Coordinates of C-alpha atoms in Angstrom, one line a residue:
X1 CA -30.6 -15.9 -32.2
X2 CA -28.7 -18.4 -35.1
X3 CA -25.6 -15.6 -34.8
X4 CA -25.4 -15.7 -30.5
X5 CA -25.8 -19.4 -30.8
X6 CA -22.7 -19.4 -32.8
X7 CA -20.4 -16.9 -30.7
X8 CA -21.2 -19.6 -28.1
X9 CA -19.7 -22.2 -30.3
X10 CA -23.0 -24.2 -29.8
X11 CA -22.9 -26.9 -32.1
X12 CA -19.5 -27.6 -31.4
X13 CA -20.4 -28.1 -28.0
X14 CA -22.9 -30.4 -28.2
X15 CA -21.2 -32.2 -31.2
X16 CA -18.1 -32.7 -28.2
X17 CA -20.3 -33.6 -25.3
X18 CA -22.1 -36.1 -27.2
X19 CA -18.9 -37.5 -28.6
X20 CA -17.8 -38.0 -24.9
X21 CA -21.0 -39.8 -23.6
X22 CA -20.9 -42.3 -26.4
X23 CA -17.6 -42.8 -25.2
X24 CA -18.7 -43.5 -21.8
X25 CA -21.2 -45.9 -22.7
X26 CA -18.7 -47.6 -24.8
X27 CA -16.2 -47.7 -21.5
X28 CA -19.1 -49.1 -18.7
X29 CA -18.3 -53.0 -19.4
X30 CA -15.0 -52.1 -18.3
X31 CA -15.8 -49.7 -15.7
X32 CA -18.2 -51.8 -14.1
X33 CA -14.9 -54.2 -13.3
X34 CA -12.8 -51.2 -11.5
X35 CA -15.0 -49.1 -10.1
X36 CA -17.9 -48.6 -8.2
X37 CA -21.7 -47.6 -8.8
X38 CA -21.1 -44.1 -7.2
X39 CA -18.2 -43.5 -9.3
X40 CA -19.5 -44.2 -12.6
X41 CA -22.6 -42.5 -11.5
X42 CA -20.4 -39.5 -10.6
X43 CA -18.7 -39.7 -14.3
X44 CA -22.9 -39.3 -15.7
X45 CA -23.1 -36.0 -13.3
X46 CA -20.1 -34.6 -14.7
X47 CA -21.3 -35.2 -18.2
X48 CA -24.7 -34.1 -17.8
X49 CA -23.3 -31.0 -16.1
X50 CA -21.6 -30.7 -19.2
X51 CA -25.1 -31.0 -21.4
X52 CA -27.0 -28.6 -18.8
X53 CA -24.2 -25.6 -19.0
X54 CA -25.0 -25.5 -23.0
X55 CA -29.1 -25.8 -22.1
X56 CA -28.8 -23.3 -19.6
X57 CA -26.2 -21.1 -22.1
X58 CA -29.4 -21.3 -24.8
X59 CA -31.8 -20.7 -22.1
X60 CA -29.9 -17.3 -20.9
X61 CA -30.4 -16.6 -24.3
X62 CA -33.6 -17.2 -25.1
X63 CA -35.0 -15.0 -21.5
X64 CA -32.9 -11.9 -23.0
X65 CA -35.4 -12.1 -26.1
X66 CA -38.3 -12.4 -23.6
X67 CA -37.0 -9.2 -21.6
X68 CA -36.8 -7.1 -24.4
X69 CA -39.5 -4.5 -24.4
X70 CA -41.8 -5.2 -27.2
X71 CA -41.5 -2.9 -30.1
X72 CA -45.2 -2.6 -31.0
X73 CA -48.0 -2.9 -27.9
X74 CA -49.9 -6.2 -30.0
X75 CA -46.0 -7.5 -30.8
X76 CA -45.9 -11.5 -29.8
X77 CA -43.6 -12.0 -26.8
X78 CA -41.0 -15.0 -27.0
X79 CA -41.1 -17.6 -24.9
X80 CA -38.3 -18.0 -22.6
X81 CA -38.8 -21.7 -22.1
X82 CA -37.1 -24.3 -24.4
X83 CA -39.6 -26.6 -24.5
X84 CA -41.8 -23.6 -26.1
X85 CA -39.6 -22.2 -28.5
X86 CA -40.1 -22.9 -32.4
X87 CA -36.8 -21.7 -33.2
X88 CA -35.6 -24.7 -35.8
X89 CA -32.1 -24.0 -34.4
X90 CA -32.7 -23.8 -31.1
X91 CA -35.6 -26.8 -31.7
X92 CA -32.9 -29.1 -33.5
X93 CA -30.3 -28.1 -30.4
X94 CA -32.8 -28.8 -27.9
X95 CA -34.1 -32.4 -29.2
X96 CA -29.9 -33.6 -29.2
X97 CA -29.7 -32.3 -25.3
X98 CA -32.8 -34.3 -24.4
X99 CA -31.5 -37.4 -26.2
X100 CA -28.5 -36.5 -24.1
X101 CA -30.0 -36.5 -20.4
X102 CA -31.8 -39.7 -21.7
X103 CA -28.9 -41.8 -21.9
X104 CA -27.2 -40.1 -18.6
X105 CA -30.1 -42.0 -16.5
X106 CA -28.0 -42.9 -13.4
X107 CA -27.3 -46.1 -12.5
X108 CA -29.3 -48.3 -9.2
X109 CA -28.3 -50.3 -7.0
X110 CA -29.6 -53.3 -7.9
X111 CA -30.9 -56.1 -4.9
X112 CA -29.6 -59.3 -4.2
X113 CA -32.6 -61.4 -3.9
X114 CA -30.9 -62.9 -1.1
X115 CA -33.5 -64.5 1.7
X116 CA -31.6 -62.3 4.2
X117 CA -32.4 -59.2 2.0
X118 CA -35.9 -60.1 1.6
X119 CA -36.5 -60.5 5.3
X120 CA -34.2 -57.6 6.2
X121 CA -36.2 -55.3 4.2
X122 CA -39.7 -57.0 5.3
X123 CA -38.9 -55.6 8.9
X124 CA -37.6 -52.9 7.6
X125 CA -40.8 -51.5 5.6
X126 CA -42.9 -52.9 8.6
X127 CA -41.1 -50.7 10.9
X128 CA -41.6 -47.7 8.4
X129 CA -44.9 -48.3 8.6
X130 CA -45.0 -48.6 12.0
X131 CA -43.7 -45.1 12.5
X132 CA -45.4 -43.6 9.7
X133 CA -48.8 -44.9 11.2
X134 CA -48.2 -45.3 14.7
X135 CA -46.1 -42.3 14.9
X136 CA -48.2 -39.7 13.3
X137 CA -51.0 -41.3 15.3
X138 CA -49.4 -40.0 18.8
X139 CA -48.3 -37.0 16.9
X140 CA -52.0 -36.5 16.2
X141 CA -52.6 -35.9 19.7
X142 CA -49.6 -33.7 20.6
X143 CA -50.6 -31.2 18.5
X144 CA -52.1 -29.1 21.7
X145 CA -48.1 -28.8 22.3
X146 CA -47.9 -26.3 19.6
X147 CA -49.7 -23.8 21.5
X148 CA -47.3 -24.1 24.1
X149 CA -45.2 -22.6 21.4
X150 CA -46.9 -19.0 21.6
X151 CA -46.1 -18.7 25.1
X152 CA -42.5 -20.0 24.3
X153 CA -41.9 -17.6 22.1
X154 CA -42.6 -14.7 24.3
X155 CA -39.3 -15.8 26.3
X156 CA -37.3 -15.4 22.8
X157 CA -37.7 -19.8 22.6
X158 CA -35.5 -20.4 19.3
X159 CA -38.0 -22.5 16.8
X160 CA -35.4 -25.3 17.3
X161 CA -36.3 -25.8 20.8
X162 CA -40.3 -25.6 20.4
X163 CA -41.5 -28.6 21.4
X164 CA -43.6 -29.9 18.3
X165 CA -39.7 -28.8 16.4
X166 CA -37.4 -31.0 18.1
X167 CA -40.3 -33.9 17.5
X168 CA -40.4 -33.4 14.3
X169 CA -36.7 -33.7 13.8
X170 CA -36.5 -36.8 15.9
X171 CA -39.5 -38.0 13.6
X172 CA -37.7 -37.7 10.7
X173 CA -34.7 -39.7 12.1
X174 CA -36.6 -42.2 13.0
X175 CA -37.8 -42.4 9.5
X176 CA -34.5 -42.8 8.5
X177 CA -33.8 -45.4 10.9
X178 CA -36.2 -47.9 10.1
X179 CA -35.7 -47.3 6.3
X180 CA -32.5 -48.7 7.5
X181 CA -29.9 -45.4 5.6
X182 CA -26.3 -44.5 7.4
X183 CA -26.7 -40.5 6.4
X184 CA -22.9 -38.8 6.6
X185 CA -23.6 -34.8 6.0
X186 CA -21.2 -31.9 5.1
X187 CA -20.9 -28.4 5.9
X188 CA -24.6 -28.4 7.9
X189 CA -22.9 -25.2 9.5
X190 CA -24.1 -23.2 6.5
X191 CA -28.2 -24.0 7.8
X192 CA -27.0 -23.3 11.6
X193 CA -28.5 -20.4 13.3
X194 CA -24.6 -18.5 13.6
X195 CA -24.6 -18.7 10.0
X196 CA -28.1 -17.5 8.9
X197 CA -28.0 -14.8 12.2
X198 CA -31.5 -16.0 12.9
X199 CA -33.0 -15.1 9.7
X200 CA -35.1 -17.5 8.3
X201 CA -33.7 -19.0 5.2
X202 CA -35.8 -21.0 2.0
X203 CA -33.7 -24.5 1.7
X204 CA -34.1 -26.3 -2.0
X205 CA -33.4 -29.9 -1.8
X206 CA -32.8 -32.0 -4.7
X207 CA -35.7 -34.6 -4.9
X208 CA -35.0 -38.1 -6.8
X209 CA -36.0 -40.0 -4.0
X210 CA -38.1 -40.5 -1.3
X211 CA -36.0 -40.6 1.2
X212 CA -35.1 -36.7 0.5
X213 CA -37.3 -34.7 2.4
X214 CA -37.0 -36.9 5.6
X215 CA -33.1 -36.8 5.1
X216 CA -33.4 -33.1 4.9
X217 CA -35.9 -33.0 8.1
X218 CA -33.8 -35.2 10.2
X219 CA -30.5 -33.9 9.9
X220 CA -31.0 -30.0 9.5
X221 CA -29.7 -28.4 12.3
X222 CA -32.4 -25.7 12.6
X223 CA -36.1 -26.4 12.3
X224 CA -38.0 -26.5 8.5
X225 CA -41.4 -26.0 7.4
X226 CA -42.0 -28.1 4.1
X227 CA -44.5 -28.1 1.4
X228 CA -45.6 -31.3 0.0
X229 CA -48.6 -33.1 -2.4
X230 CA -51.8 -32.9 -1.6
X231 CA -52.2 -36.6 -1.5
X232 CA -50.0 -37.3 1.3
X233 CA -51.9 -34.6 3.4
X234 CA -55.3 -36.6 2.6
X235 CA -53.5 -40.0 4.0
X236 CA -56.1 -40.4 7.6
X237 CA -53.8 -40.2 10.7
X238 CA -50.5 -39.2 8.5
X239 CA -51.7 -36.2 6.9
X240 CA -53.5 -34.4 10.3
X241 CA -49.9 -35.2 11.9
X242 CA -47.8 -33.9 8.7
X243 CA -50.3 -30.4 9.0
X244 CA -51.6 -29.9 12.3
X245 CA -48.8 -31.5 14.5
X246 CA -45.9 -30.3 12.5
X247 CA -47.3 -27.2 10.3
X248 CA -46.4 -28.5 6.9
X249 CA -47.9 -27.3 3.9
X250 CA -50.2 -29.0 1.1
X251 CA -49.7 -27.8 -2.3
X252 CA -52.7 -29.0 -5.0
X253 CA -49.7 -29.3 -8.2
X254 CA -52.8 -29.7 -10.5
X255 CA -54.5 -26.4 -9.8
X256 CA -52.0 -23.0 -10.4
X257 CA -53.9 -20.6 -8.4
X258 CA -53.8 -23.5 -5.4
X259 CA -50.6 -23.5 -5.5
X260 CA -49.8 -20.1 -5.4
X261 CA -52.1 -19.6 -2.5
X262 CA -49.8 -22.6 -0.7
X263 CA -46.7 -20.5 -1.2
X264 CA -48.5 -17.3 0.0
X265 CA -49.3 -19.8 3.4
X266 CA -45.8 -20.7 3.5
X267 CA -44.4 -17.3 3.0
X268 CA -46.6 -16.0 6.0
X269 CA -45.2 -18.6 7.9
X270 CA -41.6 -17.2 7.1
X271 CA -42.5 -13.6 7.6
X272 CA -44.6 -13.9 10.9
X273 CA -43.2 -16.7 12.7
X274 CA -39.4 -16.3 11.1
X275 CA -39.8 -19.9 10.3
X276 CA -37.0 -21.5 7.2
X277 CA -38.5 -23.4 5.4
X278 CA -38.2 -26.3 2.7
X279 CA -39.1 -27.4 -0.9
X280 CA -37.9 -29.0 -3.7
X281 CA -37.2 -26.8 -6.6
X282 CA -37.7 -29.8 -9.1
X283 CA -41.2 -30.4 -7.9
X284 CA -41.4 -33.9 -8.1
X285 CA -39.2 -36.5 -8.0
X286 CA -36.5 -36.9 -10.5
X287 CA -37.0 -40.2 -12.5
X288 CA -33.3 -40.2 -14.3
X289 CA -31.6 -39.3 -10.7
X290 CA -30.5 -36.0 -12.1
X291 CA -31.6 -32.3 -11.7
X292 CA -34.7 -31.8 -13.8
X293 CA -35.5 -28.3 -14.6
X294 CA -36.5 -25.9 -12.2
X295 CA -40.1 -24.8 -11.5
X296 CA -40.6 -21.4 -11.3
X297 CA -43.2 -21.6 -7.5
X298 CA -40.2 -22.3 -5.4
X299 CA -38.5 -18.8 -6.5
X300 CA -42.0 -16.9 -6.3
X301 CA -41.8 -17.8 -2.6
X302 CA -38.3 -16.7 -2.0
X303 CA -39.2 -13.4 -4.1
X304 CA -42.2 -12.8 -1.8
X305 CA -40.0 -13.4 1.5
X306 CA -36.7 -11.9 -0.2
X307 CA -34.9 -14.4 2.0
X308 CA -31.3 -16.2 0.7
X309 CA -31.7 -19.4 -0.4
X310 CA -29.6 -22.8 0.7
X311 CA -29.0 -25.3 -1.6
X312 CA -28.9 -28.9 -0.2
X313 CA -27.7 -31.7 -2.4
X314 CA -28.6 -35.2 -1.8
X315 CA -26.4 -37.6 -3.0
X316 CA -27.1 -41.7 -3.1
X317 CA -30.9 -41.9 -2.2
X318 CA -32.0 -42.3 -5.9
X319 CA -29.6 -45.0 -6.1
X320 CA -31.2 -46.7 -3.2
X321 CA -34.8 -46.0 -3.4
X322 CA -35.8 -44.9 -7.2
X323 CA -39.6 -44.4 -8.1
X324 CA -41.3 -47.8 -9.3
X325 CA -39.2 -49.9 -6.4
X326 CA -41.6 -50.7 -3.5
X327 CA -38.6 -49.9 -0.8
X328 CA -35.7 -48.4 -0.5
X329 CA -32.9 -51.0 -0.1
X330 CA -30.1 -50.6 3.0
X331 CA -27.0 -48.2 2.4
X332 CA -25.4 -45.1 3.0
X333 CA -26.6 -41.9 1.2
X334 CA -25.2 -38.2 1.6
X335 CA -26.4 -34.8 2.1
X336 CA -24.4 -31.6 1.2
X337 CA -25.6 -28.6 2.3
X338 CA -23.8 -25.3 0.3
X339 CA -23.6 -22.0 1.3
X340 CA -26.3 -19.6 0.8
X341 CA -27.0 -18.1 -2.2
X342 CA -28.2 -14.8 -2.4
X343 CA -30.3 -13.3 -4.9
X344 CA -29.1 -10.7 -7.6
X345 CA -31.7 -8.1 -7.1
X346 CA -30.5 -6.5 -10.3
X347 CA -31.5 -9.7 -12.5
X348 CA -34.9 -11.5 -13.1
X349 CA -36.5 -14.2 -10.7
X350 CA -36.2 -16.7 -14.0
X351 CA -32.4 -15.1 -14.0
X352 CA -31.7 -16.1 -10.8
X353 CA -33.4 -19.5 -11.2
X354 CA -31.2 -20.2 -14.0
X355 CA -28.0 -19.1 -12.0
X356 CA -29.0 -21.2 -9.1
X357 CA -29.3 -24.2 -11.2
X358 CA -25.6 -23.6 -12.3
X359 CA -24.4 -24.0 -8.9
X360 CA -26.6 -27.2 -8.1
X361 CA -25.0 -29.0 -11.4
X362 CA -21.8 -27.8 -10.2
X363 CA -22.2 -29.0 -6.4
X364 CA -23.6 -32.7 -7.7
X365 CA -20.3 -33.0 -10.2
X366 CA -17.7 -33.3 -7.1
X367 CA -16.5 -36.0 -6.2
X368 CA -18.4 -38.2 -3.6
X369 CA -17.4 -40.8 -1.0
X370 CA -16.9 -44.2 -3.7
X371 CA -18.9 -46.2 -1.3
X372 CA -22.0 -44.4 -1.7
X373 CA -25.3 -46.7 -1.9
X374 CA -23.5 -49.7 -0.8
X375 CA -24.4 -51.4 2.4
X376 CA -24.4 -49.8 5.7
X377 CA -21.6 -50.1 7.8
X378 CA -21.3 -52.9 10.7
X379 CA -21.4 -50.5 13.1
X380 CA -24.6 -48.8 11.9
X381 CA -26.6 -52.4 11.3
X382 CA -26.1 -53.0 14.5
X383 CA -27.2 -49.7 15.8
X384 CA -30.3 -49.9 13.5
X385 CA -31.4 -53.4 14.8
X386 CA -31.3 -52.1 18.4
X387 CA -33.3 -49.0 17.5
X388 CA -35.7 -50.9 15.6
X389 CA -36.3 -53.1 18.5
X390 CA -36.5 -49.5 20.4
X391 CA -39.5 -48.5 18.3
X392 CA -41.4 -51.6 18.2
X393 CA -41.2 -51.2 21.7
X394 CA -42.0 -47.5 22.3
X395 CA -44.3 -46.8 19.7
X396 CA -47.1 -50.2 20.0
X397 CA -46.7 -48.6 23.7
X398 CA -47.4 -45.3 23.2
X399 CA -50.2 -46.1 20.7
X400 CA -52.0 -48.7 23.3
X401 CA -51.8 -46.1 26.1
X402 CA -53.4 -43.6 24.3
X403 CA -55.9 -46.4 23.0
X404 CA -56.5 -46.9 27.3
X405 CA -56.8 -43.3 27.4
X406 CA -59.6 -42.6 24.6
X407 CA -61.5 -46.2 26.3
X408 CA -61.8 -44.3 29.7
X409 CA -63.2 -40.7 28.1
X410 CA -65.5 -42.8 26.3
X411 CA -66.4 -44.4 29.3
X412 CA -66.5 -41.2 31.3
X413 CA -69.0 -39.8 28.2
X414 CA -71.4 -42.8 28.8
X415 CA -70.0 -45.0 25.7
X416 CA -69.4 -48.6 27.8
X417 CA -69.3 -50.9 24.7
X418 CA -66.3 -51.6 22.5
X419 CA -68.8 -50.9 18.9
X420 CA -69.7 -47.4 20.7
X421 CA -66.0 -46.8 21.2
X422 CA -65.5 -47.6 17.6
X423 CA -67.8 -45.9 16.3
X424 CA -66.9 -42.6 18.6
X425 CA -63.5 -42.8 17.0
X426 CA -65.0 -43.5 13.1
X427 CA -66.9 -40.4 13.7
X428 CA -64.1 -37.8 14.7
X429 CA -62.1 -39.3 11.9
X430 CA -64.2 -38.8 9.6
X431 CA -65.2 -35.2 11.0
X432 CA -61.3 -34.8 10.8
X433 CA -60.7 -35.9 7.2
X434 CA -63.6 -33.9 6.1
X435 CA -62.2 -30.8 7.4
X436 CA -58.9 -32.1 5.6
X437 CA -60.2 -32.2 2.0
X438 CA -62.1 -28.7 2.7
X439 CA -59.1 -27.0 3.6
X440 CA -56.7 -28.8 2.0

């Protein structure tokens, strides 16, 4: 292992790449007074690029010692994780990288304080709440559209159009709106239904933020499925619209052979219903704003559905909304979806996960728009305070006819007093969330 580590000029790598960082950090007083957030954050992707190509060089390594038959039957297999192998070579290269991806921790955007701020982003989170609650409560009861969808699909509906699809994408926009983000996109032709012929396609989003997922859901041009924590799908209300209204996915991270059943859900919902679908290949969100290492489920899934896969690369939304800040602030955030990539049948699943993760480290290097994470523009403030009045509007609307509605059928069913009522309502919700947690 020493002598391959060595033809790949190893050490000297990772002597020069750590030689350039410190050189970075030396420069950022003076950056910070010529450039902009997004462009000193894109000088860290380019460097950690950098770091990852030599981890990912080791790690080809280190999964051509784990292929290799076993010479005796009882003979110990190698690990072909880093973070396993006890290598002192490999151990000591290993520990430098991390140090490495430690100081590359991208930069926030940090918030004003301002009283305008404070108030913007007070209606701002109220509105997200608004549609996150009020929304998913009328979602809740549009689920019976979905089996509209069985008869739609016998005149060859494409999953786009389906009813509960094009909510679902307008949900996620909405999302978007009152988080108050100006999304710009590129290249959403490669997730368009001329481009995939109709064949259902696994899309891997990078997850820092989380704004990711609804980003992805609300501008993808052809309908997703997504997987997601268990805990959101326990939320009352959200979780029974997230399942049963739009068809998502829960997957229980803290129990293996849960999660692989998810995936097996997932898949069937690919194979049966030609459904794409979407999941984050890091798992869970990134807490440095770069690519973590890959988790192995994602690729299970596309081997069971031997489907291509299509990278999408959010740029920006770590910047805005970073885990441990309450909300996200205003600005403009980016979404790059890349062409799809297609799986060497002649090399390994972890192969293949290691080669994809070249091209994501590649696609978040180039260059992005400067005035990425800064405040929306004028144009797009203006739209989002008319649309937020839209959904304070539409939504308390929606919710209180539907409110009316349930008062009549318990009036029809002989429940005349408003504690009856309520306590109709507690009882199907609970009888609801039960059946949540039991399948969940």
């Amino acid at each position: 292992m020493e002598a391959r580590l060595t033809e790949l000029s190893i050490a000297a790598r990772v002597t020069a790449v750590e030689e350039e960082v410190q050189a970075f950090l030396r420069s950022l007083d003076t950056l910070k007074k010529s450039t902009t957030l997004a462009q000193r954050n894109h000088e860290r992707k380019k460097l950690y690029k950098t770091e990852e190509f030599i981890r990912l060089d080791i790690e080809d390594e280190l999964l051509k010692l784990h292929e290799v038959p076993p010479t005796a039957p009882d003979a110990p297999v190698p690990s072909d994780e880093l973070s396993q192998c006890k290598d002192p070579v490999v151990v000591g290269y290993a520990t430098r990288l991390n140090a490495l991806r430690a100081l590359l921790t991208l930069e926030i955007q940090p918030s004003s304080h301002t009283i305008l701020e404070k108030v913007y982003m007070f209606v701002r989170a109220a509105t997200f709440a608004l549609v996150m609650f009020g929304g998913f409560f009328v979602v809740c009861f549009l689920v019976p559209l979905r089996w509209i969808h069985l008869i739609l699909r016998q005149f060859d509906v494409p999953n786009y159009y389906l009813p509960m699809d094009w909510i679902q994408t307008t949900f996620g926009l909405a999302l978007c709106v009152a988080s108050g983000i100006q999304i710009s996109t590129n290249d959403r032709v490669n997730l368009t239904m001329e481009t995939t012929k109709n064949d259902p396609t696994v899309v891997m989003f990078t997850h820092g933020s989380n704004l990711d997922g609804l980003m992805i859901q609300g501008t993808s041009p052809t309908s997703l499925k997504f997987i997601g924590k268990k805990a959101l799908f326990m939320l009352p209300i959200v979780g029974w619209g997230f399942r049963w209204g739009f068809g998502n996915i829960p997957i229980d991270r803290s129990n293996r052979e849960a999660s692989k059943r998810s995936l097996k859900v997932l898949a069937k919902a690919v194979l049966e219903y030609g459904r794409s679908v979407a999941i984050s290949p890091e798992g869970s969100r990134s807490k440095t704003g770069q690519l973590q290492d890959f988790k192995k489920g994602p690729f299970y899934l596309q081997s069971d559905v031997n489907k291509s896969i299509t990278p999408a690369i959010v740029h920006g939304a770590f910047e805005l909304w970073p885990p441990g800040r309450i909300f996200t602030l205003s600005g403009k955030a980016h979404v790059d979806y890349l062409p799809q990539f297609h799986v060497d049948p002649h090399k390994s699943r972890n192969a293949n996960r290691l080669a994809l993760r070249r091209v994501y480290l590649t696609a978040l290097a180039k260059p992005v728009p400067a005035d990425l994470s800064t405040a929306p523009d004028t144009p797009h403030v203006l739209m989002h305070v008319w649309s937020i009045m839209c959904l304070w509007v539409v939504i308390p609307g929606a919710v209180a006819a539907i409110c009316g509605a349930i008062s009549r059928l318990s009036t029809i069913l002989g429940v005349s007093t408003t504690s009856g009522t309520a306590q109709l309502v507690a009882s199907v919700m609970l009888g609801l969330e039960t059946f949540m947690h039991f399948t969940c």
